[in-house]
Amino acid sequence: MSDIDLSVAEHVATITLSRPPVNALTLGMMQALVEALKAADANEEVRAVILTGQGRCFSAGVDLREQLAALESDTPGPTSVGLDMYDALLNSRKPSIAAVNGPALGAGLGIASSCCILVASENTYVGIPEVNVGMLGGARHAMRLLGHSTVNRMLLTGHQLDARELFHRRVIEACLPQEELMPYARTIAREIAEKDPAAVQMARKSLADVEQMGVLEGYGLEMGLATELGKTENARGAMRAFLNR
């Protein structure tokens, strides 16, 4: 995992994209990211995950040089594991926080938008520049964060949005100086880690699943999970404690 760093402290896993200067995603790096995400998900000591980049760039997206070589040789390139990577992000049991420390372009934006909570440094900007380099992808991820017209403009023209605009649109929770980004993300992660792990994981499953459902179907799923959670002693204890205050 030389291009992916994974550390765990205080019930929080931190996964860092570590291929400076722009953390361009190679096939091996994306495979390693999937492994790191699965390792964090399987580790019962981990209650939240922070995903960030090394240096002043989150990720400039897929390594174009490697992708072109793969296309010309008809061999698997970085995009061949994209579905596995996004599945690991979107369907993890543990809540994820994207600490976007700089530009997040193409697949970099896809990774950030697949996390549960987003915070960003002031030097961050996002975009889907594939139209400029003969590629496609990322629009569906951007649609989770931004409106129809904005995503169309980004995909068709390469238009970018900076962190202040993202905060103005309520896409991110905070727009921060670089040195304040990770402390802020860790504060959120520790707040999550302090909650009942069973309740958090069920809430995480609920949020991941209901996004794809209609209102009534989603509500039905939530109530089923609420009933399941209510059978645990921790949940009942929390109810009693609230009623006895």
C-alpha atoms as a printed R data frame, in Angstrom:
    type eleno elety resid chain resno       x      y       z
1   ATOM     1    CA   MET     A     1   0.000  0.000   0.000
2   ATOM     2    CA   SER     A     2   2.853  2.403  -0.749
3   ATOM     3    CA   ASP     A     3   0.488  4.895  -2.421
4   ATOM     4    CA   ILE     A     4  -2.194  4.467   0.240
5   ATOM     5    CA   ASP     A     5  -1.514  5.067   3.926
6   ATOM     6    CA   LEU     A     6  -3.829  3.586   6.556
7   ATOM     7    CA   SER     A     7  -3.577  4.407  10.262
8   ATOM     8    CA   VAL     A     8  -5.947  3.848  13.172
9   ATOM     9    CA   ALA     A     9  -6.113  5.869  16.377
10  ATOM    10    CA   GLU     A    10  -8.913  6.538  18.879
11  ATOM    11    CA   HIS     A    11 -11.370  4.401  16.876
12  ATOM    12    CA   VAL     A    12 -10.779  6.505  13.743
13  ATOM    13    CA   ALA     A    13  -9.115  5.170  10.587
14  ATOM    14    CA   THR     A    14  -7.309  7.719   8.431
15  ATOM    15    CA   ILE     A    15  -6.731  6.739   4.804
16  ATOM    16    CA   THR     A    16  -4.392  9.014   2.870
17  ATOM    17    CA   LEU     A    17  -3.914  9.120  -0.887
18  ATOM    18    CA   SER     A    18  -0.113  9.318  -1.009
19  ATOM    19    CA   ARG     A    19   1.149  9.735  -4.540
20  ATOM    20    CA   PRO     A    20   2.358 13.335  -4.795
21  ATOM    21    CA   PRO     A    21   2.300 15.788  -6.304
22  ATOM    22    CA   VAL     A    22  -1.345 15.322  -7.396
23  ATOM    23    CA   ASN     A    23  -2.253 11.847  -6.094
24  ATOM    24    CA   ALA     A    24  -3.201 10.625  -9.586
25  ATOM    25    CA   LEU     A    25  -4.938  7.262  -9.293
26  ATOM    26    CA   THR     A    26  -3.191  4.258 -10.837
27  ATOM    27    CA   LEU     A    27  -4.692  0.785 -11.101
28  ATOM    28    CA   GLY     A    28  -2.571 -0.429  -8.181
29  ATOM    29    CA   MET     A    29  -3.408  2.608  -6.093
30  ATOM    30    CA   MET     A    30  -7.142  2.158  -6.596
31  ATOM    31    CA   GLN     A    31  -6.860 -1.533  -5.722
32  ATOM    32    CA   ALA     A    32  -4.933 -0.589  -2.581
33  ATOM    33    CA   LEU     A    33  -7.601  1.965  -1.680
34  ATOM    34    CA   VAL     A    34 -10.272 -0.743  -1.947
35  ATOM    35    CA   GLU     A    35  -8.187 -2.970   0.340
36  ATOM    36    CA   ALA     A    36  -7.721 -0.169   2.864
37  ATOM    37    CA   LEU     A    37 -11.423  0.653   2.883
38  ATOM    38    CA   LYS     A    38 -12.337 -3.002   3.389
39  ATOM    39    CA   ALA     A    39  -9.744 -3.357   6.154
40  ATOM    40    CA   ALA     A    40 -11.158 -0.346   7.984
41  ATOM    41    CA   ASP     A    41 -14.688 -1.643   7.496
42  ATOM    42    CA   ALA     A    42 -13.793 -5.056   8.930
43  ATOM    43    CA   ASN     A    43 -11.868 -3.660  11.916
44  ATOM    44    CA   GLU     A    44 -14.265 -3.560  14.861
45  ATOM    45    CA   GLU     A    45 -12.026 -0.993  16.582
46  ATOM    46    CA   VAL     A    46 -12.768  1.468  13.769
47  ATOM    47    CA   ARG     A    47 -15.938  3.522  14.135
48  ATOM    48    CA   ALA     A    48 -15.311  6.250  11.540
49  ATOM    49    CA   VAL     A    49 -13.026  6.784   8.549
50  ATOM    50    CA   ILE     A    50 -11.313  9.959   7.334
51  ATOM    51    CA   LEU     A    51 -10.162 10.038   3.713
52  ATOM    52    CA   THR     A    52  -7.682 12.716   2.648
53  ATOM    53    CA   GLY     A    53  -4.749 13.388   0.330
54  ATOM    54    CA   GLN     A    54  -1.065 13.999   0.878
55  ATOM    55    CA   GLY     A    55   0.186 17.503   0.214
56  ATOM    56    CA   ARG     A    56  -2.020 20.238  -1.204
57  ATOM    57    CA   CYS     A    57  -3.998 18.136  -3.692
58  ATOM    58    CA   PHE     A    58  -6.726 15.641  -2.820
59  ATOM    59    CA   SER     A    59  -6.590 13.847  -6.174
60  ATOM    60    CA   ALA     A    60  -6.404 14.991  -9.783
61  ATOM    61    CA   GLY     A    61  -8.269 11.836 -10.799
62  ATOM    62    CA   VAL     A    62  -7.212  8.818 -12.829
63  ATOM    63    CA   ASP     A    63  -3.583  8.649 -13.989
64  ATOM    64    CA   LEU     A    64  -4.129  9.575 -17.638
65  ATOM    65    CA   ARG     A    65  -0.769  8.199 -18.788
66  ATOM    66    CA   GLU     A    66  -1.506  4.760 -17.348
67  ATOM    67    CA   GLN     A    67  -5.091  4.805 -18.623
68  ATOM    68    CA   LEU     A    68  -3.970  5.642 -22.171
69  ATOM    69    CA   ALA     A    69  -1.327  2.894 -22.098
70  ATOM    70    CA   ALA     A    70  -3.975  0.413 -20.964
71  ATOM    71    CA   LEU     A    71  -6.323  1.444 -23.781
72  ATOM    72    CA   GLU     A    72  -3.575  1.137 -26.380
73  ATOM    73    CA   SER     A    73  -2.500 -2.306 -25.132
74  ATOM    74    CA   ASP     A    74  -6.032 -3.533 -24.392
75  ATOM    75    CA   THR     A    75  -5.144 -4.297 -20.757
76  ATOM    76    CA   PRO     A    76  -6.899 -3.296 -17.525
77  ATOM    77    CA   GLY     A    77  -6.389  0.338 -16.575
78  ATOM    78    CA   PRO     A    78  -7.323  2.364 -13.511
79  ATOM    79    CA   THR     A    79 -10.971  2.712 -14.499
80  ATOM    80    CA   SER     A    80 -11.369 -1.085 -14.538
81  ATOM    81    CA   VAL     A    81 -11.614 -1.114 -10.728
82  ATOM    82    CA   GLY     A    82 -13.716  2.024 -10.400
83  ATOM    83    CA   LEU     A    83 -16.902  0.135  -9.558
84  ATOM    84    CA   ASP     A    84 -15.153 -1.810  -6.791
85  ATOM    85    CA   MET     A    85 -13.735  1.399  -5.340
86  ATOM    86    CA   TYR     A    86 -17.053  3.234  -5.270
87  ATOM    87    CA   ASP     A    87 -18.854  0.173  -3.921
88  ATOM    88    CA   ALA     A    88 -16.392  0.047  -1.027
89  ATOM    89    CA   LEU     A    89 -17.027  3.740  -0.323
90  ATOM    90    CA   LEU     A    90 -20.785  3.860  -0.776
91  ATOM    91    CA   ASN     A    91 -21.635  0.606   0.986
92  ATOM    92    CA   SER     A    92 -19.209  0.606   3.901
93  ATOM    93    CA   ARG     A    93 -20.574 -0.019   7.381
94  ATOM    94    CA   LYS     A    94 -18.488  2.795   8.846
95  ATOM    95    CA   PRO     A    95 -19.257  6.495   8.250
96  ATOM    96    CA   SER     A    96 -16.653  8.277   6.128
97  ATOM    97    CA   ILE     A    97 -15.453 11.878   6.160
98  ATOM    98    CA   ALA     A    98 -13.744 13.391   3.126
99  ATOM    99    CA   ALA     A    99 -11.138 15.902   4.301
100 ATOM   100    CA   VAL     A   100 -10.584 17.462   0.887
101 ATOM   101    CA   ASN     A   101  -7.189 19.149   1.172
102 ATOM   102    CA   GLY     A   102  -7.012 20.606  -2.340
103 ATOM   103    CA   PRO     A   103  -8.167 20.029  -5.922
104 ATOM   104    CA   ALA     A   104 -10.528 17.060  -6.377
105 ATOM   105    CA   LEU     A   105 -10.992 16.393 -10.073
106 ATOM   106    CA   GLY     A   106 -12.684 13.576 -11.978
107 ATOM   107    CA   ALA     A   107 -12.319 10.423  -9.911
108 ATOM   108    CA   GLY     A   108 -11.018 12.597  -7.069
109 ATOM   109    CA   LEU     A   109 -14.389 14.330  -6.962
110 ATOM   110    CA   GLY     A   110 -16.048 10.925  -7.249
111 ATOM   111    CA   ILE     A   111 -14.192  9.669  -4.179
112 ATOM   112    CA   ALA     A   112 -15.028 12.760  -2.127
113 ATOM   113    CA   SER     A   113 -18.690 12.743  -3.121
114 ATOM   114    CA   SER     A   114 -18.957  9.057  -2.152
115 ATOM   115    CA   CYS     A   115 -18.082  9.888   1.454
116 ATOM   116    CA   CYS     A   116 -20.774 10.642   4.034
117 ATOM   117    CA   ILE     A   117 -19.521 14.034   5.217
118 ATOM   118    CA   LEU     A   118 -17.370 16.535   3.303
119 ATOM   119    CA   VAL     A   119 -15.095 19.273   4.620
120 ATOM   120    CA   ALA     A   120 -12.546 21.162   2.524
121 ATOM   121    CA   SER     A   121  -9.585 23.494   2.711
122 ATOM   122    CA   GLU     A   122  -9.775 26.950   1.177
123 ATOM   123    CA   ASN     A   123  -7.516 25.969  -1.730
124 ATOM   124    CA   THR     A   124  -9.909 23.226  -2.847
125 ATOM   125    CA   TYR     A   125 -11.686 23.268  -6.174
126 ATOM   126    CA   VAL     A   126 -13.635 20.515  -7.901
127 ATOM   127    CA   GLY     A   127 -14.334 19.684 -11.497
128 ATOM   128    CA   ILE     A   128 -15.065 17.013 -14.093
129 ATOM   129    CA   PRO     A   129 -12.406 17.832 -16.725
130 ATOM   130    CA   GLU     A   130 -12.768 14.584 -18.683
131 ATOM   131    CA   VAL     A   131 -14.232 16.387 -21.706
132 ATOM   132    CA   ASN     A   132 -10.837 18.063 -22.157
133 ATOM   133    CA   VAL     A   133  -8.868 14.801 -22.278
134 ATOM   134    CA   GLY     A   134 -11.076 12.391 -24.206
135 ATOM   135    CA   MET     A   135 -12.673 10.703 -21.213
136 ATOM   136    CA   LEU     A   136 -16.023 10.497 -19.445
137 ATOM   137    CA   GLY     A   137 -17.143  9.809 -15.896
138 ATOM   138    CA   GLY     A   138 -17.930 11.519 -12.619
139 ATOM   139    CA   ALA     A   139 -21.200 13.196 -13.527
140 ATOM   140    CA   ARG     A   140 -23.351 10.764 -11.550
141 ATOM   141    CA   HIS     A   141 -21.189 11.294  -8.478
142 ATOM   142    CA   ALA     A   142 -21.400 15.073  -8.858
143 ATOM   143    CA   MET     A   143 -25.200 14.816  -9.069
144 ATOM   144    CA   ARG     A   144 -25.214 13.639  -5.455
145 ATOM   145    CA   LEU     A   145 -23.861 17.053  -4.482
146 ATOM   146    CA   LEU     A   146 -24.910 19.555  -7.128
147 ATOM   147    CA   GLY     A   147 -27.892 20.483  -9.288
148 ATOM   148    CA   HIS     A   148 -28.772 19.516 -12.841
149 ATOM   149    CA   SER     A   149 -27.572 22.667 -14.598
150 ATOM   150    CA   THR     A   150 -24.309 22.912 -12.642
151 ATOM   151    CA   VAL     A   151 -23.333 19.301 -13.319
152 ATOM   152    CA   ASN     A   152 -24.130 19.660 -17.011
153 ATOM   153    CA   ARG     A   153 -21.993 22.778 -17.211
154 ATOM   154    CA   MET     A   154 -19.122 21.082 -15.406
155 ATOM   155    CA   LEU     A   155 -19.199 17.978 -17.601
156 ATOM   156    CA   LEU     A   156 -19.699 19.770 -20.926
157 ATOM   157    CA   THR     A   157 -17.285 22.666 -20.400
158 ATOM   158    CA   GLY     A   158 -14.853 21.616 -17.664
159 ATOM   159    CA   HIS     A   159 -16.172 24.391 -15.372
160 ATOM   160    CA   GLN     A   160 -14.814 24.235 -11.812
161 ATOM   161    CA   LEU     A   161 -16.144 25.301  -8.422
162 ATOM   162    CA   ASP     A   162 -13.955 26.447  -5.539
163 ATOM   163    CA   ALA     A   163 -14.395 25.671  -1.846
164 ATOM   164    CA   ARG     A   164 -16.108 28.957  -1.024
165 ATOM   165    CA   GLU     A   165 -18.720 28.320  -3.698
166 ATOM   166    CA   LEU     A   166 -19.176 24.753  -2.447
167 ATOM   167    CA   PHE     A   167 -19.723 26.040   1.083
168 ATOM   168    CA   HIS     A   168 -22.140 28.695  -0.194
169 ATOM   169    CA   ARG     A   169 -24.131 25.921  -1.872
170 ATOM   170    CA   ARG     A   170 -23.993 23.823   1.346
171 ATOM   171    CA   VAL     A   171 -22.148 21.025  -0.436
172 ATOM   172    CA   ILE     A   172 -19.444 20.931   2.260
173 ATOM   173    CA   GLU     A   173 -19.680 21.366   6.025
174 ATOM   174    CA   ALA     A   174 -16.777 23.797   6.285
175 ATOM   175    CA   CYS     A   175 -14.277 25.777   4.188
176 ATOM   176    CA   LEU     A   176 -11.133 25.993   6.291
177 ATOM   177    CA   PRO     A   177  -7.499 27.090   6.278
178 ATOM   178    CA   GLN     A   178  -5.300 24.120   5.391
179 ATOM   179    CA   GLU     A   179  -3.932 23.712   8.917
180 ATOM   180    CA   GLU     A   180  -7.435 23.503  10.411
181 ATOM   181    CA   LEU     A   181  -8.794 20.858   8.032
182 ATOM   182    CA   MET     A   182  -7.656 17.615   9.673
183 ATOM   183    CA   PRO     A   183  -8.364 18.757  13.255
184 ATOM   184    CA   TYR     A   184 -11.899 19.673  12.168
185 ATOM   185    CA   ALA     A   185 -12.386 16.315  10.409
186 ATOM   186    CA   ARG     A   186 -11.050 14.457  13.467
187 ATOM   187    CA   THR     A   187 -13.477 16.334  15.711
188 ATOM   188    CA   ILE     A   188 -16.401 15.054  13.638
189 ATOM   189    CA   ALA     A   189 -14.939 11.545  13.500
190 ATOM   190    CA   ARG     A   190 -14.430 11.421  17.274
191 ATOM   191    CA   GLU     A   191 -17.988 12.659  17.820
192 ATOM   192    CA   ILE     A   192 -19.235  9.751  15.703
193 ATOM   193    CA   ALA     A   193 -16.892  7.319  17.487
194 ATOM   194    CA   GLU     A   194 -18.398  8.271  20.857
195 ATOM   195    CA   LYS     A   195 -21.855  7.047  19.825
196 ATOM   196    CA   ASP     A   196 -23.186  3.498  20.172
197 ATOM   197    CA   PRO     A   197 -21.438  1.577  17.338
198 ATOM   198    CA   ALA     A   198 -24.532 -0.504  16.582
199 ATOM   199    CA   ALA     A   199 -26.699  2.595  16.272
200 ATOM   200    CA   VAL     A   200 -24.139  4.320  14.028
201 ATOM   201    CA   GLN     A   201 -23.779  1.327  11.735
202 ATOM   202    CA   MET     A   202 -27.539  0.949  11.378
203 ATOM   203    CA   ALA     A   203 -27.884  4.667  10.719
204 ATOM   204    CA   ARG     A   204 -25.115  4.381   8.127
205 ATOM   205    CA   LYS     A   205 -26.893  1.484   6.412
206 ATOM   206    CA   SER     A   206 -30.151  3.395   6.471
207 ATOM   207    CA   LEU     A   207 -28.588  6.471   4.855
208 ATOM   208    CA   ALA     A   208 -26.786  4.419   2.217
209 ATOM   209    CA   ASP     A   209 -29.901  2.465   1.231
210 ATOM   210    CA   VAL     A   210 -32.699  5.042   1.415
211 ATOM   211    CA   GLU     A   211 -30.926  7.389  -1.000
212 ATOM   212    CA   GLN     A   212 -31.924  5.037  -3.817
213 ATOM   213    CA   MET     A   213 -35.522  4.531  -2.622
214 ATOM   214    CA   GLY     A   214 -38.850  6.297  -2.736
215 ATOM   215    CA   VAL     A   215 -40.084  8.055   0.403
216 ATOM   216    CA   LEU     A   216 -42.405  5.302   1.663
217 ATOM   217    CA   GLU     A   217 -40.028  2.481   0.792
218 ATOM   218    CA   GLY     A   218 -37.180  4.318   2.497
219 ATOM   219    CA   TYR     A   219 -39.269  5.029   5.592
220 ATOM   220    CA   GLY     A   220 -40.224  1.359   5.780
221 ATOM   221    CA   LEU     A   221 -36.559  0.383   5.725
222 ATOM   222    CA   GLU     A   222 -35.740  2.908   8.460
223 ATOM   223    CA   MET     A   223 -38.515  1.607  10.701
224 ATOM   224    CA   GLY     A   224 -37.330 -1.969  10.204
225 ATOM   225    CA   LEU     A   225 -33.825 -0.986  11.230
226 ATOM   226    CA   ALA     A   226 -35.176  1.054  14.150
227 ATOM   227    CA   THR     A   227 -37.015 -2.028  15.422
228 ATOM   228    CA   GLU     A   228 -33.858 -4.114  15.078
229 ATOM   229    CA   LEU     A   229 -31.812 -1.488  16.912
230 ATOM   230    CA   GLY     A   230 -34.430 -1.253  19.647
231 ATOM   231    CA   LYS     A   231 -33.785 -4.889  20.527
232 ATOM   232    CA   THR     A   232 -30.268 -4.044  21.728
233 ATOM   233    CA   GLU     A   233 -29.629 -3.237  25.367
234 ATOM   234    CA   ASN     A   234 -27.597 -0.127  24.501
235 ATOM   235    CA   ALA     A   235 -30.534  1.365  22.614
236 ATOM   236    CA   ARG     A   236 -32.999  0.608  25.382
237 ATOM   237    CA   GLY     A   237 -30.564  2.011  27.921
238 ATOM   238    CA   ALA     A   238 -30.308  5.241  25.924
239 ATOM   239    CA   MET     A   239 -34.107  5.525  25.876
240 ATOM   240    CA   ARG     A   240 -34.339  4.967  29.642
241 ATOM   241    CA   ALA     A   241 -31.599  7.494  30.316
242 ATOM   242    CA   PHE     A   242 -33.389 10.127  28.232
243 ATOM   243    CA   LEU     A   243 -36.726  9.498  29.945
244 ATOM   244    CA   ASN     A   244 -35.142  9.669  33.398
245 ATOM   245    CA   ARG     A   245 -33.412 13.016  32.849
